[in-house]
Amino acid sequence: MHGPDTSRRLVATVLESCRVIVVIMGDPVHCWTTPRPILGGHLCLEGGCETGAEQRAVMSLHEAGWQPGMLCLTTINLDQLRMQQEKVSEKPTRKMTKAARPVVDRTVWLDAARAILIEQGVDAVKVEPLAAMLEISRSSFYWHFKNRQELLDALIEYWTEVNDRTLRSLVEPDDSNPKEREQLAKARLRQLVNLFIDERQFSSEFDMAMREWARKDAAVAKEVARIDRERIAHLQKIFQEMGHSKPDSLIRAKILYFHQLGYYLTGIKESQAVRTRVAPRYLEVLSGIKL
């Protein structure tokens, strides 16, 4: 039985070597093989497919709203896929040209842009360095973005999606009675503190890179300020549900949030284990809340 990581590695190899569009939906793996590359998020049907039946099937799926990664004209289980990969690896290999490489999806471009933003700043987020980093043709970029500015606009949205998705889920409306509401609010506050510690859910590097970008761009500064207000409002709501007045809750929220930003800005490096251990004490000293 192959684990998820192994499956993905096998799929990636076959994807590059045989030009197959693959999606893992548990087990088995569904894939569709094409004699030519798929361009962007659309099917490349110029010149037709190998058979009329295949073309009709592809067109039918496309019209039904299926994306390339969802196509399922063939079903191969993981063992068969592994055997296919082994056969491919036995053949003489040649490096694929950039034009022949499968086109990556939009999120891959955004992740690459995020990495460059964090390491080098917004001035380095350009199409050519991104394409070189991903080892693909620049033409792939224009399937997803009209120009560099559209990428930068999407990167701002991506930041809020990545770093604030979990935070927003912690402040869902609560119809419980006051006593239960207070206990639930404490639980949410504990989750929120853990969120700021867990880089998998909240990237402090991404957050700091956005703030550095905001120093140079008024529009970005406006968006960062909006997100700061939204986060503080979320914290304030949690404190209010714990029984504190609105003005007092706002002060507690600002103290906690500004402390967290200051921690990131100083560049202090502590293990997640250490931060998890001391976080409740920080919270108690800063806001008077004992979890």
Short mmCIF file of C-alpha atoms in Angstrom, two decimals:
data_model
loop_
_atom_site.label_atom_id
_atom_site.label_comp_id
_atom_site.label_asym_id
_atom_site.label_seq_id
_atom_site.Cartn_x
_atom_site.Cartn_y
_atom_site.Cartn_z
CA MET A 1 0.00 0.00 0.00
CA HIS A 2 1.51 3.31 -1.04
CA GLY A 3 1.19 6.41 1.14
CA PRO A 4 -0.08 9.74 -0.19
CA ASP A 5 3.42 11.22 -0.55
CA THR A 6 4.68 8.23 -2.56
CA SER A 7 1.59 8.37 -4.77
CA ARG A 8 2.14 12.01 -5.56
CA ARG A 9 5.79 11.46 -6.42
CA LEU A 10 4.86 8.67 -8.81
CA VAL A 11 2.15 10.77 -10.40
CA ALA A 12 4.51 13.70 -10.85
CA THR A 13 7.03 11.48 -12.67
CA VAL A 14 4.44 10.05 -15.01
CA LEU A 15 2.93 13.49 -15.55
CA GLU A 16 6.22 14.89 -16.84
CA SER A 17 7.32 11.83 -18.80
CA CYS A 18 4.05 10.80 -20.46
CA ARG A 19 2.03 14.00 -20.49
CA VAL A 20 -0.88 12.73 -18.47
CA ILE A 21 -3.33 14.85 -16.55
CA VAL A 22 -3.78 13.20 -13.17
CA VAL A 23 -5.93 13.75 -10.12
CA ILE A 24 -5.65 11.64 -6.97
CA MET A 25 -9.11 10.85 -5.63
CA GLY A 26 -8.03 8.35 -3.01
CA ASP A 27 -7.39 5.06 -4.76
CA PRO A 28 -7.51 4.45 -7.72
CA VAL A 29 -5.91 7.31 -9.64
CA HIS A 30 -7.86 8.83 -12.52
CA CYS A 31 -5.90 10.11 -15.47
CA TRP A 32 -6.19 11.11 -19.09
CA THR A 33 -3.33 10.75 -21.55
CA THR A 34 -2.92 13.27 -24.35
CA PRO A 35 -0.56 13.24 -27.35
CA ARG A 36 0.07 16.97 -26.84
CA PRO A 37 0.48 19.29 -23.84
CA ILE A 38 -2.49 20.88 -22.13
CA LEU A 39 -2.30 24.66 -22.21
CA GLY A 40 -3.32 26.55 -19.09
CA GLY A 41 -6.73 25.68 -17.72
CA HIS A 42 -8.19 24.73 -21.11
CA LEU A 43 -8.03 21.71 -23.39
CA CYS A 44 -5.76 22.02 -26.42
CA LEU A 45 -7.90 20.52 -29.19
CA GLU A 46 -6.39 22.15 -32.27
CA GLY A 47 -5.79 19.47 -34.87
CA GLY A 48 -8.18 17.08 -33.18
CA CYS A 49 -7.45 14.09 -30.97
CA GLU A 50 -6.33 10.63 -31.94
CA THR A 51 -9.87 9.38 -32.53
CA GLY A 52 -13.26 10.98 -33.05
CA ALA A 53 -14.62 9.13 -30.03
CA GLU A 54 -11.90 10.54 -27.78
CA GLN A 55 -12.50 14.05 -29.08
CA ARG A 56 -16.24 13.79 -28.46
CA ALA A 57 -15.63 12.49 -24.94
CA VAL A 58 -13.20 15.30 -24.15
CA MET A 59 -15.53 17.96 -25.55
CA SER A 60 -18.43 16.53 -23.55
CA LEU A 61 -16.46 16.65 -20.31
CA HIS A 62 -15.17 20.14 -21.06
CA GLU A 63 -18.67 21.46 -21.80
CA ALA A 64 -19.88 19.93 -18.52
CA GLY A 65 -17.39 22.14 -16.67
CA TRP A 66 -14.69 19.56 -15.94
CA GLN A 67 -11.16 20.89 -15.52
CA PRO A 68 -8.16 19.13 -17.10
CA GLY A 69 -7.11 17.61 -13.77
CA MET A 70 -10.56 16.04 -13.40
CA LEU A 71 -10.65 14.21 -16.73
CA CYS A 72 -11.22 10.50 -16.39
CA LEU A 73 -11.04 8.58 -19.66
CA THR A 74 -8.82 5.94 -18.09
CA THR A 75 -8.55 4.51 -14.60
CA ILE A 76 -5.21 3.22 -13.30
CA ASN A 77 -4.61 1.97 -9.78
CA LEU A 78 -1.44 2.88 -7.91
CA ASP A 79 0.32 -0.42 -8.58
CA GLN A 80 -0.27 -0.07 -12.32
CA LEU A 81 0.88 3.51 -12.16
CA ARG A 82 4.09 2.48 -10.39
CA MET A 83 4.75 -0.20 -13.03
CA GLN A 84 4.20 2.38 -15.77
CA GLN A 85 6.62 4.76 -14.07
CA GLU A 86 9.26 2.01 -13.81
CA LYS A 87 8.93 1.27 -17.53
CA VAL A 88 9.36 4.94 -18.32
CA SER A 89 12.46 5.16 -16.14
CA GLU A 90 14.06 2.26 -18.07
CA LYS A 91 13.87 4.22 -21.32
CA PRO A 92 16.60 6.69 -22.30
CA THR A 93 15.60 10.03 -20.84
CA ARG A 94 15.91 13.43 -22.41
CA LYS A 95 15.39 16.75 -20.73
CA MET A 96 12.06 18.26 -21.71
CA THR A 97 12.17 21.67 -23.30
CA LYS A 98 10.42 24.51 -21.52
CA ALA A 99 7.73 24.54 -24.19
CA ALA A 100 6.97 20.85 -23.59
CA ARG A 101 6.70 21.06 -19.81
CA PRO A 102 3.17 20.76 -18.39
CA VAL A 103 1.65 24.14 -17.61
CA VAL A 104 1.39 24.78 -13.87
CA ASP A 105 -1.75 26.04 -12.21
CA ARG A 106 -2.39 29.49 -10.77
CA THR A 107 -1.56 28.57 -7.17
CA VAL A 108 1.94 27.43 -8.15
CA TRP A 109 2.65 30.87 -9.61
CA LEU A 110 1.29 32.53 -6.46
CA ASP A 111 3.38 30.31 -4.18
CA ALA A 112 6.49 31.15 -6.20
CA ALA A 113 5.63 34.86 -6.06
CA ARG A 114 5.16 34.60 -2.31
CA ALA A 115 8.57 32.94 -1.91
CA ILE A 116 10.32 35.69 -3.87
CA LEU A 117 8.38 38.41 -2.04
CA ILE A 118 9.54 37.00 1.31
CA GLU A 119 13.17 36.53 0.27
CA GLN A 120 13.79 39.51 -2.03
CA GLY A 121 10.89 41.94 -1.79
CA VAL A 122 8.19 43.03 -4.20
CA ASP A 123 10.59 44.59 -6.74
CA ALA A 124 11.92 41.10 -7.50
CA VAL A 125 8.47 39.61 -8.15
CA LYS A 126 8.61 39.57 -11.94
CA VAL A 127 7.51 37.14 -14.61
CA GLU A 128 10.94 36.12 -15.90
CA PRO A 129 12.50 35.25 -12.50
CA LEU A 130 9.33 33.34 -11.56
CA ALA A 131 9.42 31.33 -14.79
CA ALA A 132 13.11 30.57 -14.23
CA MET A 133 12.40 29.50 -10.66
CA LEU A 134 9.63 27.14 -11.85
CA GLU A 135 11.68 26.03 -14.89
CA ILE A 136 8.81 26.66 -17.29
CA SER A 137 8.07 28.97 -20.19
CA ARG A 138 6.87 32.50 -19.47
CA SER A 139 3.89 31.86 -21.76
CA SER A 140 2.34 29.73 -18.99
CA PHE A 141 2.07 32.85 -16.83
CA TYR A 142 -0.32 34.53 -19.25
CA TRP A 143 -2.88 31.74 -18.99
CA HIS A 144 -3.51 32.90 -15.42
CA PHE A 145 -2.59 36.59 -15.29
CA LYS A 146 -2.85 39.42 -17.83
CA ASN A 147 0.29 41.10 -16.57
CA ARG A 148 2.55 41.55 -13.54
CA GLN A 149 0.14 43.96 -11.84
CA GLU A 150 -2.64 41.38 -11.94
CA LEU A 151 -0.27 38.89 -10.29
CA LEU A 152 0.53 41.41 -7.55
CA ASP A 153 -3.17 42.08 -6.98
CA ALA A 154 -3.79 38.34 -6.73
CA LEU A 155 -0.87 38.00 -4.30
CA ILE A 156 -2.56 40.45 -1.91
CA GLU A 157 -5.74 38.36 -2.01
CA TYR A 158 -3.68 35.19 -1.56
CA TRP A 159 -2.11 36.65 1.59
CA THR A 160 -5.50 37.22 3.22
CA GLU A 161 -6.69 33.79 2.11
CA VAL A 162 -3.66 31.97 3.50
CA ASN A 163 -3.24 33.87 6.75
CA ASP A 164 -6.82 34.77 7.69
CA ARG A 165 -8.92 31.79 6.64
CA THR A 166 -8.64 30.01 10.01
CA LEU A 167 -8.87 33.26 11.98
CA ARG A 168 -12.22 34.13 10.40
CA SER A 169 -13.59 30.69 11.19
CA LEU A 170 -12.91 31.29 14.89
CA VAL A 171 -15.40 34.14 15.13
CA GLU A 172 -18.50 32.47 13.76
CA PRO A 173 -21.78 33.79 15.27
CA ASP A 174 -22.64 31.99 18.50
CA ASP A 175 -26.22 31.45 19.72
CA SER A 176 -25.31 29.60 22.93
CA ASN A 177 -26.29 30.87 26.38
CA PRO A 178 -23.96 33.39 28.14
CA LYS A 179 -22.16 30.81 30.28
CA GLU A 180 -21.49 28.49 27.36
CA ARG A 181 -20.54 31.45 25.19
CA GLU A 182 -17.82 32.47 27.63
CA GLN A 183 -16.33 28.97 27.67
CA LEU A 184 -16.49 28.73 23.89
CA ALA A 185 -14.86 32.16 23.58
CA LYS A 186 -11.97 30.99 25.77
CA ALA A 187 -11.59 27.92 23.59
CA ARG A 188 -11.52 30.11 20.47
CA LEU A 189 -8.97 32.42 22.07
CA ARG A 190 -6.77 29.41 22.82
CA GLN A 191 -7.11 28.30 19.20
CA LEU A 192 -6.25 31.78 18.00
CA VAL A 193 -3.10 31.93 20.12
CA ASN A 194 -2.08 28.55 18.72
CA LEU A 195 -2.82 29.85 15.22
CA PHE A 196 -0.30 32.68 15.57
CA ILE A 197 2.30 30.14 16.68
CA ASP A 198 1.70 27.60 13.91
CA GLU A 199 3.49 28.68 10.71
CA ARG A 200 1.49 26.11 8.75
CA GLN A 201 -1.69 28.11 9.38
CA PHE A 202 -0.30 31.63 9.73
CA SER A 203 2.88 32.57 7.88
CA SER A 204 4.60 35.32 9.85
CA GLU A 205 7.17 35.70 7.05
CA PHE A 206 4.40 36.34 4.52
CA ASP A 207 2.81 38.84 6.91
CA MET A 208 6.06 40.75 7.42
CA ALA A 209 6.81 40.75 3.68
CA MET A 210 3.41 42.30 3.02
CA ARG A 211 4.09 45.03 5.59
CA GLU A 212 7.43 45.80 3.98
CA TRP A 213 5.69 46.04 0.62
CA ALA A 214 3.11 48.38 2.17
CA ARG A 215 5.89 50.87 2.97
CA LYS A 216 6.33 51.42 -0.78
CA ASP A 217 2.76 51.15 -2.03
CA ALA A 218 -0.17 53.18 -0.70
CA ALA A 219 -2.77 50.74 -2.06
CA VAL A 220 -1.09 47.81 -0.32
CA ALA A 221 -0.75 49.87 2.87
CA LYS A 222 -4.50 50.50 2.76
CA GLU A 223 -5.21 46.77 2.44
CA VAL A 224 -2.81 45.86 5.25
CA ALA A 225 -4.48 48.46 7.49
CA ARG A 226 -7.89 47.01 6.64
CA ILE A 227 -6.74 43.50 7.55
CA ASP A 228 -5.25 44.77 10.82
CA ARG A 229 -8.58 46.37 11.74
CA GLU A 230 -10.41 43.18 10.85
CA ARG A 231 -8.12 41.02 12.97
CA ILE A 232 -8.39 43.38 15.94
CA ALA A 233 -12.18 43.36 15.57
CA HIS A 234 -12.15 39.55 15.63
CA LEU A 235 -10.13 39.58 18.84
CA GLN A 236 -12.35 42.25 20.34
CA LYS A 237 -15.43 40.13 19.65
CA ILE A 238 -13.91 37.15 21.44
CA PHE A 239 -13.08 39.26 24.51
CA GLN A 240 -16.62 40.69 24.52
CA GLU A 241 -18.07 37.18 24.48
CA MET A 242 -15.96 36.50 27.56
CA GLY A 243 -17.88 39.22 29.38
CA HIS A 244 -15.67 42.29 28.94
CA SER A 245 -17.06 45.67 27.92
CA LYS A 246 -16.64 46.83 24.33
CA PRO A 247 -14.00 49.52 25.13
CA ASP A 248 -12.08 47.16 27.42
CA SER A 249 -12.25 44.37 24.83
CA LEU A 250 -10.80 46.68 22.19
CA ILE A 251 -7.84 47.57 24.41
CA ARG A 252 -7.19 43.91 25.24
CA ALA A 253 -7.40 43.02 21.54
CA LYS A 254 -4.89 45.73 20.58
CA ILE A 255 -2.45 44.76 23.33
CA LEU A 256 -2.49 41.12 22.24
CA TYR A 257 -2.30 41.86 18.51
CA PHE A 258 0.40 44.54 18.71
CA HIS A 259 2.48 42.27 20.94
CA GLN A 260 2.26 39.53 18.32
CA LEU A 261 3.32 41.89 15.53
CA GLY A 262 6.23 43.11 17.65
CA TYR A 263 7.33 39.53 18.22
CA TYR A 264 7.48 38.96 14.45
CA LEU A 265 9.25 42.27 13.75
CA THR A 266 12.08 41.59 16.20
CA GLY A 267 12.96 38.41 14.33
CA ILE A 268 13.13 36.33 17.51
CA LYS A 269 13.60 32.64 16.71
CA GLU A 270 12.08 30.20 19.18
CA SER A 271 10.91 26.66 18.63
CA GLN A 272 7.20 26.02 18.32
CA ALA A 273 7.41 23.86 21.45
CA VAL A 274 8.81 26.76 23.49
CA ARG A 275 6.26 29.21 22.14
CA THR A 276 3.40 26.82 22.83
CA ARG A 277 4.58 26.35 26.40
CA VAL A 278 4.88 30.06 27.26
CA ALA A 279 1.92 31.37 25.22
CA PRO A 280 -0.70 30.97 27.99
CA ARG A 281 1.49 32.98 30.38
CA TYR A 282 2.00 35.73 27.81
CA LEU A 283 -1.75 35.89 27.31
CA GLU A 284 -2.43 36.09 31.05
CA VAL A 285 0.09 38.90 31.60
CA LEU A 286 -0.95 40.90 28.53
CA SER A 287 -4.72 40.59 28.71
CA GLY A 288 -5.56 39.20 32.15
CA ILE A 289 -7.07 36.05 30.65
CA LYS A 290 -6.04 32.75 32.19
CA LEU A 291 -6.67 29.77 29.93
#
